[in-house]
Coordinates of C-alpha atoms and ligand atoms in Angstrom, one line a residue:
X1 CA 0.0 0.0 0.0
X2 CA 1.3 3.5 -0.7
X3 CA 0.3 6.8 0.6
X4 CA -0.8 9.2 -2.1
X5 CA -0.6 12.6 -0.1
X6 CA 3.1 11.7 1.2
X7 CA 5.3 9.5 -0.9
X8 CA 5.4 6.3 1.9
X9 CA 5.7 3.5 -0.2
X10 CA 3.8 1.6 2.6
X11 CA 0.5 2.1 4.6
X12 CA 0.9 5.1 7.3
X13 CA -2.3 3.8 9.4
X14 CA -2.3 3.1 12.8
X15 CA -2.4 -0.7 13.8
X16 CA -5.9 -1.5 15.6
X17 CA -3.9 -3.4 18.9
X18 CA -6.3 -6.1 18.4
X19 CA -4.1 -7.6 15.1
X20 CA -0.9 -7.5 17.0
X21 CA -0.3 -11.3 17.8
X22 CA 2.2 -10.6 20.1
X23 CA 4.5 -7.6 21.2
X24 CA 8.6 -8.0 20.8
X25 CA 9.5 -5.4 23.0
X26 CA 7.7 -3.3 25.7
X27 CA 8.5 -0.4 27.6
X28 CA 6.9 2.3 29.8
X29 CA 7.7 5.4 27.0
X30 CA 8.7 4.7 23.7
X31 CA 10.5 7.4 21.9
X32 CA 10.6 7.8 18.0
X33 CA 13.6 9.7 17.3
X34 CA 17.1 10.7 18.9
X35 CA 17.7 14.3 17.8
X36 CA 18.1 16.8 20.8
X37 CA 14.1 16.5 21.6
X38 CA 14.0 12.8 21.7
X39 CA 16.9 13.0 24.3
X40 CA 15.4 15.3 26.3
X41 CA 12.1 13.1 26.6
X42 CA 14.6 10.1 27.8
X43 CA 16.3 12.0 30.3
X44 CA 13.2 13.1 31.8
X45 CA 10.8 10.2 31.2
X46 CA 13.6 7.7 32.9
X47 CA 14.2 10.4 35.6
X48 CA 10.8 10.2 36.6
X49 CA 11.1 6.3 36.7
X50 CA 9.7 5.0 33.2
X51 CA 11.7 2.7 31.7
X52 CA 12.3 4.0 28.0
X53 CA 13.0 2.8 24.9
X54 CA 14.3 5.0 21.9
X55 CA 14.0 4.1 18.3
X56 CA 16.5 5.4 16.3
X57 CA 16.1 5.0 12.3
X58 CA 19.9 6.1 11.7
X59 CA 22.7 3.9 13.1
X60 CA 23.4 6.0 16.0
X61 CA 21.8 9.4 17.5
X62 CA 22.3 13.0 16.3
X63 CA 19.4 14.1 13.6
X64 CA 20.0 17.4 12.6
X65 CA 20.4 18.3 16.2
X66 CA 24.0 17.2 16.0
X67 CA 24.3 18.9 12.7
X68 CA 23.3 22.6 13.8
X69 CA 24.6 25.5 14.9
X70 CA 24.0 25.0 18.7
X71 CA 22.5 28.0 18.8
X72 CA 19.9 28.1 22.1
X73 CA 17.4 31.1 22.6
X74 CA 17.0 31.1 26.2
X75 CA 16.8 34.6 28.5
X76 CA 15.1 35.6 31.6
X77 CA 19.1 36.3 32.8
X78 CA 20.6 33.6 32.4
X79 CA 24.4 33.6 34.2
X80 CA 25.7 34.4 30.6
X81 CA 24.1 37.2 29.7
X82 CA 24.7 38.3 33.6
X83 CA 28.2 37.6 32.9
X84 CA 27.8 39.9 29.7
X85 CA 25.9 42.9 31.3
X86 CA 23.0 42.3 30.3
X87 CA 19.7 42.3 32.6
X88 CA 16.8 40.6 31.6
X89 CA 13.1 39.4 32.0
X90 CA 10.9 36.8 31.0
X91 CA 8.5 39.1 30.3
X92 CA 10.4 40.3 27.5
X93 CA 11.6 37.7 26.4
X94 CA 8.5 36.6 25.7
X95 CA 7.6 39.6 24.4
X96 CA 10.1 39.7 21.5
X97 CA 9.5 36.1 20.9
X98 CA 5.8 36.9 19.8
X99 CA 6.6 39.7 17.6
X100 CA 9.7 38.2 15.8
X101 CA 7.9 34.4 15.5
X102 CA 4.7 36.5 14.5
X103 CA 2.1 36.7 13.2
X104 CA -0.1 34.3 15.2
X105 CA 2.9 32.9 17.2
X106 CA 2.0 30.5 19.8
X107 CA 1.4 32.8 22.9
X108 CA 0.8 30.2 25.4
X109 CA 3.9 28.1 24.1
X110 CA 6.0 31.0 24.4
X111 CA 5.1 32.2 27.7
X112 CA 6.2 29.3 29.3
X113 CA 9.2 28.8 27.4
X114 CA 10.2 32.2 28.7
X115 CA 9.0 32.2 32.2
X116 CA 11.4 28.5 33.1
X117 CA 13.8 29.4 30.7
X118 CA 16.2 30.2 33.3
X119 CA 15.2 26.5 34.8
X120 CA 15.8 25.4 31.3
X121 CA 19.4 26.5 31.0
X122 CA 20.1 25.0 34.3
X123 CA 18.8 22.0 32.8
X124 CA 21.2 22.1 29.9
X125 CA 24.5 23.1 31.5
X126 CA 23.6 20.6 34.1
X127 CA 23.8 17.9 31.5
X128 CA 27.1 19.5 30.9
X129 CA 26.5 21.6 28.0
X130 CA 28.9 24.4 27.9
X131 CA 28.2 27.8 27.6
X132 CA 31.7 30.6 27.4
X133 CA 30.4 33.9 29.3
X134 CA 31.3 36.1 26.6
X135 CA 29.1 38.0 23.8
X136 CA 29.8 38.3 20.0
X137 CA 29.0 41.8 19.0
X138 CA 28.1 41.6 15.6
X139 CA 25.3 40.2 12.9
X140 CA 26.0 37.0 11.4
X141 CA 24.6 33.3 11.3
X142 CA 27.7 31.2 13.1
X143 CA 30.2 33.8 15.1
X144 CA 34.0 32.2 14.0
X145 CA 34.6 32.0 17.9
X146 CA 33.1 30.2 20.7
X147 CA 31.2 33.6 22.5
X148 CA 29.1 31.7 24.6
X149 CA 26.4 34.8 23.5
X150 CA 24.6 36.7 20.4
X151 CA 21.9 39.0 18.8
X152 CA 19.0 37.5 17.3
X153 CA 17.6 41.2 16.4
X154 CA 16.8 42.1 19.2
X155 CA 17.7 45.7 19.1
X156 CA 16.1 45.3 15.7
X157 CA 12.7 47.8 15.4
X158 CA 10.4 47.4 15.5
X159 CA 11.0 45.0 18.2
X160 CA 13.2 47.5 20.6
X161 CA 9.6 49.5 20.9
X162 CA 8.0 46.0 22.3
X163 CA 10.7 44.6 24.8
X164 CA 13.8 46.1 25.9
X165 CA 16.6 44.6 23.9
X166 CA 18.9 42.0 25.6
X167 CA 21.1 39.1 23.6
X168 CA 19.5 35.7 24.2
X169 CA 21.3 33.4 21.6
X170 CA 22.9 31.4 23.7
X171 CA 25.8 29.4 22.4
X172 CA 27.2 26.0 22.7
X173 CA 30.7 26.3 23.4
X174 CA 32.7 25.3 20.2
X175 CA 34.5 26.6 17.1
X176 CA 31.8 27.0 14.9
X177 CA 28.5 24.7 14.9
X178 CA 27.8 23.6 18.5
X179 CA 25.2 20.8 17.9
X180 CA 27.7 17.8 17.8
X181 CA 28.7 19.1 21.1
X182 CA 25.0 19.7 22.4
X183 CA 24.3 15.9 21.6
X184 CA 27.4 14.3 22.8
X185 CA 26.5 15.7 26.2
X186 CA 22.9 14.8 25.8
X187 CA 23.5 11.2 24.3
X188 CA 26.1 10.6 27.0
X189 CA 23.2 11.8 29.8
X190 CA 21.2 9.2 28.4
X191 CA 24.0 6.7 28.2
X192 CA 23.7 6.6 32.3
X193 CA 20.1 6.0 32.3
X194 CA 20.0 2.1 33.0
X195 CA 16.4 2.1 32.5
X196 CA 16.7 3.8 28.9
X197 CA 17.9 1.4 26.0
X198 CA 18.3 2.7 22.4
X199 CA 17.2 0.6 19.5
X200 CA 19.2 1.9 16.5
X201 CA 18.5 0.9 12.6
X202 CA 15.0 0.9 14.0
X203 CA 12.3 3.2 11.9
X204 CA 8.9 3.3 13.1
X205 CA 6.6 2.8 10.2
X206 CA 3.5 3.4 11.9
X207 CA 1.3 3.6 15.6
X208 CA -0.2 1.2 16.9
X209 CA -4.2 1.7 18.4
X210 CA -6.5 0.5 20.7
X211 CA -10.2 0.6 20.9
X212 CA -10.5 3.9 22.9
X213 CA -8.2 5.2 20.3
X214 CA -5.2 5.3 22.8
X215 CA -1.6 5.4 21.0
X216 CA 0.0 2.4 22.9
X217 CA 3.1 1.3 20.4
X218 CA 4.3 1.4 17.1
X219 CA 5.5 -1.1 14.4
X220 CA 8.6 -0.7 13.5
X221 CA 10.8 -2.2 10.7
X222 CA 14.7 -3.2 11.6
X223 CA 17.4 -4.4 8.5
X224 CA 13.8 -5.7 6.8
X225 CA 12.0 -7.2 9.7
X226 CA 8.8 -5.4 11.6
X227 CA 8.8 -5.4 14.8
X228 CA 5.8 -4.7 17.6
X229 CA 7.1 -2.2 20.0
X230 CA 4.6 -1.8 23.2
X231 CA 4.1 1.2 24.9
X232 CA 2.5 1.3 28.1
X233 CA 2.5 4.6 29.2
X234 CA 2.7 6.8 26.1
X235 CA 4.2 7.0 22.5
X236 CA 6.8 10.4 21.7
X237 CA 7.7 11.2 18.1
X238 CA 10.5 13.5 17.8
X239 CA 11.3 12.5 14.0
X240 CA 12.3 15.8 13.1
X241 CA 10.5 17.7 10.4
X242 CA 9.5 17.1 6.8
X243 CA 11.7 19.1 4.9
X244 CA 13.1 16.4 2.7
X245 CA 9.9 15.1 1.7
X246 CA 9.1 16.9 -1.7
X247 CA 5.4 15.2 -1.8
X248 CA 4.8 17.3 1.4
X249 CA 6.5 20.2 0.7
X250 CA 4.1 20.9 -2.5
X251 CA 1.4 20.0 -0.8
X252 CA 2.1 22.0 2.3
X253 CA 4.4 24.6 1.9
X254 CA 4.9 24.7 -2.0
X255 CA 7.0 28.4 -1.4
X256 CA 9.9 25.8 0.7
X257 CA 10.4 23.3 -3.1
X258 CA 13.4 24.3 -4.5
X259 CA 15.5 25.6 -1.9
X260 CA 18.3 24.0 -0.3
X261 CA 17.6 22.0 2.5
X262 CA 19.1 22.7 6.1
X263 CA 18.5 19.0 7.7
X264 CA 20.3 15.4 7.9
X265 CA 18.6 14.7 4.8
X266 CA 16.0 12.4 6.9
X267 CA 13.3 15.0 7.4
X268 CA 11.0 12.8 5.8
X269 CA 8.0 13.6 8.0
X270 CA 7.0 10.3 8.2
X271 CA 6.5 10.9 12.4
X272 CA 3.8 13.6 11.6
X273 CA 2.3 11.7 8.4
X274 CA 1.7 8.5 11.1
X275 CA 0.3 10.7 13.6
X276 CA -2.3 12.7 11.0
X277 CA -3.8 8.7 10.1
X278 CA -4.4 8.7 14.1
X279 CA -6.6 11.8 13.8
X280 CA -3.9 14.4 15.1
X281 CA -4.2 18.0 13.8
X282 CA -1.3 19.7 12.3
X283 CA -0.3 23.6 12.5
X284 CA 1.8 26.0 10.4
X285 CA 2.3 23.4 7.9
X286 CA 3.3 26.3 5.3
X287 CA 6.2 27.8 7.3
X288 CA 9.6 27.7 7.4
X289 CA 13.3 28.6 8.7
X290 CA 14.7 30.6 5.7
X291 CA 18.1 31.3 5.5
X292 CA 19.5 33.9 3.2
X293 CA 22.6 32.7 1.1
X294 CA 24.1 36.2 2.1
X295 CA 26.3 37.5 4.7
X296 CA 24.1 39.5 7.3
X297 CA 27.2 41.9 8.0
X298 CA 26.6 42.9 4.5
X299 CA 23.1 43.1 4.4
X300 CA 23.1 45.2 7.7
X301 CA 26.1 47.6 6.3
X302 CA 24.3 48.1 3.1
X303 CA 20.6 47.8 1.5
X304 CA 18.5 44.8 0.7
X305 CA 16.5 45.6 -2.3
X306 CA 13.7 43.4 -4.5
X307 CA 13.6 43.2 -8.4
X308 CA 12.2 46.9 -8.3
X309 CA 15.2 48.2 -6.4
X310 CA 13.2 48.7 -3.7
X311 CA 13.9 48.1 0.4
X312 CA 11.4 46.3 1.7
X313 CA 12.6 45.6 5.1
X314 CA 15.5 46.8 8.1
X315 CA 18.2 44.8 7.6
X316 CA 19.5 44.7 11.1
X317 CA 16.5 42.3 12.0
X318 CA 17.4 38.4 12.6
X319 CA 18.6 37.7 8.7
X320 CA 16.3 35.0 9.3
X321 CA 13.3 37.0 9.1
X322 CA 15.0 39.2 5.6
X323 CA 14.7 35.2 4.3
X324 CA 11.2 34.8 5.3
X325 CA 10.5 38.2 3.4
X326 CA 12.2 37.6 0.3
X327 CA 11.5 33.7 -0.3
X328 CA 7.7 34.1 1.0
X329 CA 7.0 37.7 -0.5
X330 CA 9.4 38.5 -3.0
X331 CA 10.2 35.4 -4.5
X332 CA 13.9 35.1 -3.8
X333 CA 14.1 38.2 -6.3
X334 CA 16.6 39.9 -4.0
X335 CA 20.1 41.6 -4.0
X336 CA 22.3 43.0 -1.3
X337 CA 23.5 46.4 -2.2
X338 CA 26.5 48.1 -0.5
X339 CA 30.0 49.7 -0.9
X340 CA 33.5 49.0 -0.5
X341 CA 33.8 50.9 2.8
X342 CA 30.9 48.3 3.7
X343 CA 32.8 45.3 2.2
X344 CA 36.0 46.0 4.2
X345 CA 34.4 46.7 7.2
X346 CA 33.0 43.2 7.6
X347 CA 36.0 41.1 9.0
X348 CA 37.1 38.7 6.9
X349 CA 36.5 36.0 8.8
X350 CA 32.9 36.8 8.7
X351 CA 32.5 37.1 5.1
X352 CA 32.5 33.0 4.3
X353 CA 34.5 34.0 1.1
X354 CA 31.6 35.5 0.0
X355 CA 32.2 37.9 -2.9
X356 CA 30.1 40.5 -4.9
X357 CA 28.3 39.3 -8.3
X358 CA 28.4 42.8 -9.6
X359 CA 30.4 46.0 -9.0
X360 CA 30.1 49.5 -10.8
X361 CA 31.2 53.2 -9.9
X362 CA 27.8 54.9 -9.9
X363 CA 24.5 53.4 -9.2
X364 CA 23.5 54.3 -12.6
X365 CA 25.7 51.5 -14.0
X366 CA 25.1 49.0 -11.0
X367 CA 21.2 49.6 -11.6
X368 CA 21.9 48.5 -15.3
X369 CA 23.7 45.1 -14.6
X370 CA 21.5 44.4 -12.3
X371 CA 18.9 44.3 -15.0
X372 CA 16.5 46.8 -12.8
X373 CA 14.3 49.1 -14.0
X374 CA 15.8 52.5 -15.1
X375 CA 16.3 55.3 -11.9
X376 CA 14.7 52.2 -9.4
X377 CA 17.8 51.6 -7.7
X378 CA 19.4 55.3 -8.1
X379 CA 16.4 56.3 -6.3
X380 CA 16.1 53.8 -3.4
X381 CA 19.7 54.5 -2.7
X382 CA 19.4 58.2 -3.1
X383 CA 16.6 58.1 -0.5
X384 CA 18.7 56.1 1.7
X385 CA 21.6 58.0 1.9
X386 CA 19.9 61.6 2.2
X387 CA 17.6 60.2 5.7
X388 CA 21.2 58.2 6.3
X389 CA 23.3 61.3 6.6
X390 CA 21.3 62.0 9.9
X391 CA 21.8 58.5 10.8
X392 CA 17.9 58.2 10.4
X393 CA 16.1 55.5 8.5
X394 CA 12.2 56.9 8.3
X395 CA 11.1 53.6 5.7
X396 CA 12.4 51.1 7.8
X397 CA 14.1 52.4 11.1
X398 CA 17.2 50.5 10.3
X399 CA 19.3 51.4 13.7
X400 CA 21.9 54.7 13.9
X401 CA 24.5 52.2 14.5
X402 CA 24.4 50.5 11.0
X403 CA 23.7 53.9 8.8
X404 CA 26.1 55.7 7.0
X405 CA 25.7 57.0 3.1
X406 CA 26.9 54.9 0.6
X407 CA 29.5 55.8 -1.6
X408 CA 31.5 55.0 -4.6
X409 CA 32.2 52.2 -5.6
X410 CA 29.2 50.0 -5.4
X411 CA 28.8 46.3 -5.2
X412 CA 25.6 43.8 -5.8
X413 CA 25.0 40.4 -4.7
X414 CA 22.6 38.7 -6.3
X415 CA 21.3 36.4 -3.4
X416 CA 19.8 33.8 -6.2
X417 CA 23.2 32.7 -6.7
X418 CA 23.6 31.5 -3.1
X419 CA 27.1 31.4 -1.6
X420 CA 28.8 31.0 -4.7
X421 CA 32.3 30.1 -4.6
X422 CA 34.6 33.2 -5.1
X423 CA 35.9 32.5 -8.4
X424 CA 32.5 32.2 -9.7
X425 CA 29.5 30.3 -10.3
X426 CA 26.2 29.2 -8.6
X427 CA 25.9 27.3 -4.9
X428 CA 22.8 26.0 -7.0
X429 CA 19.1 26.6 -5.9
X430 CA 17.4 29.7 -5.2
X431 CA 19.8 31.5 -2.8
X432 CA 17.5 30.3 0.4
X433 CA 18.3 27.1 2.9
X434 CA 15.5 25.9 4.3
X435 CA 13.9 23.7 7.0
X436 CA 9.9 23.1 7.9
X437 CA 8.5 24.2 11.1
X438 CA 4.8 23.5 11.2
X439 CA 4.3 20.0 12.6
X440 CA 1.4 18.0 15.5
X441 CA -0.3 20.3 17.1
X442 CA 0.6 19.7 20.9
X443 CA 0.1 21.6 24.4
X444 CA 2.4 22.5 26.5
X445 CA 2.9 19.1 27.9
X446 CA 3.5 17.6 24.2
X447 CA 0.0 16.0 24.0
X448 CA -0.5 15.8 20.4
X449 CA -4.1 16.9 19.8
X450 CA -7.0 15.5 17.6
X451 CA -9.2 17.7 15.2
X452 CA -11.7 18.3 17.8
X453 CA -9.0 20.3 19.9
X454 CA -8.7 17.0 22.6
X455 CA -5.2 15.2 23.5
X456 CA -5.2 11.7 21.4
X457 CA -4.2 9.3 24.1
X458 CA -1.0 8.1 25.1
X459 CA 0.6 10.3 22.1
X460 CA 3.4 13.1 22.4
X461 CA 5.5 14.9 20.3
X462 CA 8.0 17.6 20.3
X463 CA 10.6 19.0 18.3
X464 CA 10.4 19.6 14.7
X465 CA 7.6 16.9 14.2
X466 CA 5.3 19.0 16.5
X467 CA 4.2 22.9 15.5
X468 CA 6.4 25.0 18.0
X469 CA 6.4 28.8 19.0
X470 CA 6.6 29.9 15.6
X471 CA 3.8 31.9 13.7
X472 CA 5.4 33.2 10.3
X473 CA 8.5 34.0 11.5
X474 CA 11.6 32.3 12.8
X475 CA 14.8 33.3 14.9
X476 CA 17.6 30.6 15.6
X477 CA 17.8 28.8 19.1
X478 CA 13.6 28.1 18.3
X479 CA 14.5 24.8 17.1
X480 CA 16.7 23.5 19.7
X481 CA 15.7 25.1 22.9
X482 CA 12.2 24.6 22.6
X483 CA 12.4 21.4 21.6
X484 CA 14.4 20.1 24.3
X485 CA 12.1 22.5 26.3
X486 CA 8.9 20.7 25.7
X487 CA 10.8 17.5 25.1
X488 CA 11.3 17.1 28.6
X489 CA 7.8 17.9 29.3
X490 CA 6.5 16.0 26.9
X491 CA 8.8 13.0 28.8
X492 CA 8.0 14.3 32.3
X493 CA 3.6 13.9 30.9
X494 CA 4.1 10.8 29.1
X495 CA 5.9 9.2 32.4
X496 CA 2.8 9.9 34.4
X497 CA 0.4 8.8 32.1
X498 CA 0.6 5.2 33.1
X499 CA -3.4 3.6 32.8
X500 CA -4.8 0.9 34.3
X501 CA -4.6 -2.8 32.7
X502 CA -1.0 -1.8 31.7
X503 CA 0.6 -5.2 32.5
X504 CA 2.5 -6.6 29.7
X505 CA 2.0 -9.2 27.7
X506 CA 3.1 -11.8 25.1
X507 CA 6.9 -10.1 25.0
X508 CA 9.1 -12.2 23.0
X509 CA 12.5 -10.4 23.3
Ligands
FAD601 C1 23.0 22.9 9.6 C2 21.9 23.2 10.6 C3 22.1 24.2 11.5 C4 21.1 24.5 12.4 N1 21.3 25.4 13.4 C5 20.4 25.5 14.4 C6 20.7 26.4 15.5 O1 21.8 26.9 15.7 N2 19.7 26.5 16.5 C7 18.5 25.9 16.4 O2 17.6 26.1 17.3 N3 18.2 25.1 15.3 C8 19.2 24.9 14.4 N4 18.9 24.0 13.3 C9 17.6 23.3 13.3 C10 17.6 22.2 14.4 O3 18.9 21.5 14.3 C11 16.5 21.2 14.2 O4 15.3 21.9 13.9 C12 16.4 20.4 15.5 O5 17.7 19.8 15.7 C13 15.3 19.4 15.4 O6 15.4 18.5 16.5 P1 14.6 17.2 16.6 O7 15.0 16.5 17.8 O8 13.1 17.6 16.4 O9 14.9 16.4 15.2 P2 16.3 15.7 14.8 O10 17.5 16.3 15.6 O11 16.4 15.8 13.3 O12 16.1 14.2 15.3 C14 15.1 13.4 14.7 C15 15.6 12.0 14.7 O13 14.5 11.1 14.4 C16 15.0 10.1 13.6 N5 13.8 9.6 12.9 C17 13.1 10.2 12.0 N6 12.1 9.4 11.6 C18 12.2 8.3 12.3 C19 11.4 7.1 12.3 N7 10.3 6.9 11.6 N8 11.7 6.1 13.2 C20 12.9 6.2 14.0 N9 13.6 7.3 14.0 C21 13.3 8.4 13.1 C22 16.0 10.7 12.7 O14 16.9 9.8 12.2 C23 16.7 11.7 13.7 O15 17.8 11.1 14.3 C24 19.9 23.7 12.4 C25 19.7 22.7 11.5 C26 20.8 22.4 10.6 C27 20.7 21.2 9.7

């Protein structure tokens, strides 16, 4: 049997429990997935005395947790950003969290992610995770350094009128990306859990359902053999998201096909897909992470124009959200526009080799090779730099700190051709790297809910399978602090959840 809407080449319906001969395994919480979120669910489903089991499709743990940045978004005054200067409050943390995810951000998600996000870094560095009390100072996706601390726009306006600005990117410690050394701490907590065992090569194929509709197992298919996993207390999918699964993108989020992807290549959102045939909603479906092909010390120095020359945003924002704009709204039709006292004033460790496409002595000529319309770009930038010689920005309230007229000579980058290698050519795709963030519509304890608004039974999720704090927009650290966040909660829920008649029986192995 094959599923039409999602590309399975076998049947993603739930298992009525009543054709299950016999189970092979059973456990108190069975956990689809070991990316940061499924690790967080063992460490706090086993603290709370389930035994748990993990099923793990790849040979070993990490998703795309181990493949990311490390970057955290946690506040409230955290040690680190004490240790920086900075004072903050949940309150405002939360506060910038629903504008920048916005609109329709998931207010109740995201005040209490912000009011125990002090609690929640706790959490982390107490698994061991390392955080370096030190800020990096300046826009850009990955600081070169291991600052422990960075902007994720938060000075940005028009953000700065609805919280007062503090850093919250919180950093694993590490040259570069962070998440290997987020999950070797996390897989090594888990490694001291006696009562948490990890089934690796294992892929859950679909859930398994009892009369009352309660989610109590999955089957599960190991080097060509299924396998009947019982769980007695509560099923948690934290399969990542769906990114890699063209048949979902163009069904769901048709603006994400044809962008690079930003995963471990296994986002096949097969965890969500098994969860929808139970009746669970979904939420968001359409959205995504969209990162830029750019240099955001460029974009900030200079303009950002669309295929009218126009601005169409501040570029000091989280360059995530300048990627939202110009995939969603101006179909990756976008340039970055600045000049050589701009180019040099981005350290060159911070400019990934990234050179510009185009370069000209008046804007006039720039304009031209661009292909723009006659006078668009001469006029964006002549606006620009009359409101910038008073270090004011009245279109888009760029800050004082990044505005300065621009000068001869000029330089484009067409963002279409992606981080092209400096001698030349295209990085391939649109210019955008992208990852899903709509998923299973859950509460704040992880319950996955039905189409009527109600928990399904026995069923969790959280991480990038489940729809997180995000509205339309994104900032980093939303992928990996949540979802450890409501991981654990989900684990802590799904723990207590035991029901009555939970005895096992027929195991085999
Ligand atoms: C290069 C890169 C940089 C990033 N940087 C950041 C960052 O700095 N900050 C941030 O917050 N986010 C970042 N992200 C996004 C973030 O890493 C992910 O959104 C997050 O790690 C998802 O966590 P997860 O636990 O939900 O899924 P994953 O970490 O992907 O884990 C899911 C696991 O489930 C397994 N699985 C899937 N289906 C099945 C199945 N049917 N049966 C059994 N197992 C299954 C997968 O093999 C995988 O191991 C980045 C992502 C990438 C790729």
């Amino acid at each position: 049997m094959v599923s039409h809407t999602s590309q399975f080449t076998h049947s993603v319906k739930p298992v009525p429990a009543e054709a299950v001969q016999a189970y092979d395994h059973e456990t108190d919480v069975l956990v689809v997935g070991f990316g940061c979120a499924g690790a967080a669910v063992a460490l706090e489903a086993s603290g709370a005395g389930a035994a748990v089991t993990i099923l793990e499709r790849a040979s070993g743990p990490g998703g795309s947790s181990a493949l990311s940045g490390g970057e955290i978004y946690l506040g409230g005054g955290t040690p680190v950003q004490a240790a920086c200067g900075f004072t903050d409050t949940a309150r405002d943390m939360a506060a910038y969290l629903i504008g920048a995810l916005g609109p329709d951000a998931d207010e109740e998600k995201i005040h209490v992610y912000s009011e125990h996000s002090l609690e929640h870094f706790g959490w982390l560095a107490g698994q061991g995770v390392p955080f370096k009390e030190s800020l990096w100072d300046s826009p850009t996706w990955v600081p070169p350094t291991d600052d422990g601390l960075m902007w994720m726009g938060e000075a940005a306006w028009p953000y700065n009128q609805q919280a007062a600005p503090a850093a919250r990117g919180h950093r694993v410690q590490s040259e570069g990306f962070g998440g290997k050394v987020l999950m070797d701490r996390l897989v090594e907590a888990v490694s001291t859990r006696t009562d948490a065992e990890v089934h690796a090569d294992t892929r859950a194929l679909r859930l398994i359902v009892d009369e009352q509709g309660r989610a109590c197992g999955v089957i599960a298919r190991r080097f060509g053999t299924d396998y009947a996993y019982r769980a007695r207390r509560g099923v948690v999918l934290t399969t990542g998201g769906f990114v890699d699964n063209e048949a979902m993108l163009a069904e769901h989020a048709p603006e994400l096909v044809g962008s690079a992807k930003v995963s471990d290549s296994g986002d096949d959102g097969l965890g969500i897909v098994m969860a929808q045939a139970a009746g669970a909603a979904v939420r968001r479906m359409s959205t995504g992470q969209v990162g830029i092909q750019t240099i955001p010390g460029y974009m900030t120095r200079g303009i950002v124009v669309n295929g009218h020359g126009q601005r169409f945003i501040n570029e000091d924002v989280y360059p995530g959200l300048v990627g939202i704009e110009a995939l969603y709204r101006q179909g990756m039709n976008v340039w970055v526009v600045l000049d050589e006292e701009a180019f040099e004033d981005v350290p060159e460790e911070e400019r990934w080799g990234l050179q510009p496409t185009h370069v000209a002595e008046t804007v006039a000529e720039l304009e031209k090779e661009m292909g723009l319309p006659e006078n668009a770009l001469q006029h964006t930038v002549a606006e620009y730099n009359r409101h910038a010689e008073n270090a004011e920005d009245p279109w888009f309230r760029k800050s004082a700190r990044w505005l300065r007229p621009l000068r001869a000579p000029f330089a484009a980058i067409d963002v279409r051709l992606g981080m092209a290698p400096p001698e030349g050519g295209s990085a391939g795709g649109n210019g955008a790297a992208v990852f899903t963030l709509g998923g299973l519509v859950t509460d704040t304890d992880g319950r996955v809910h039905d189409l009527d608004g109600g928990p399904i039974a026995g069923l969790y999720a959280a991480g990038r399978a489940s729809s997180g704090l995000h509205g339309g927009g994104y900032i980093s650290g939303t992928s990996l602090g949540p979802g450890t966040f409501f991981g654990r909660r989900a684990g802590l829920a799904a723990a207590g959840s035991a029901t009555a008649g939970a005895e096992a029986t027929g195991v085999q192995e």
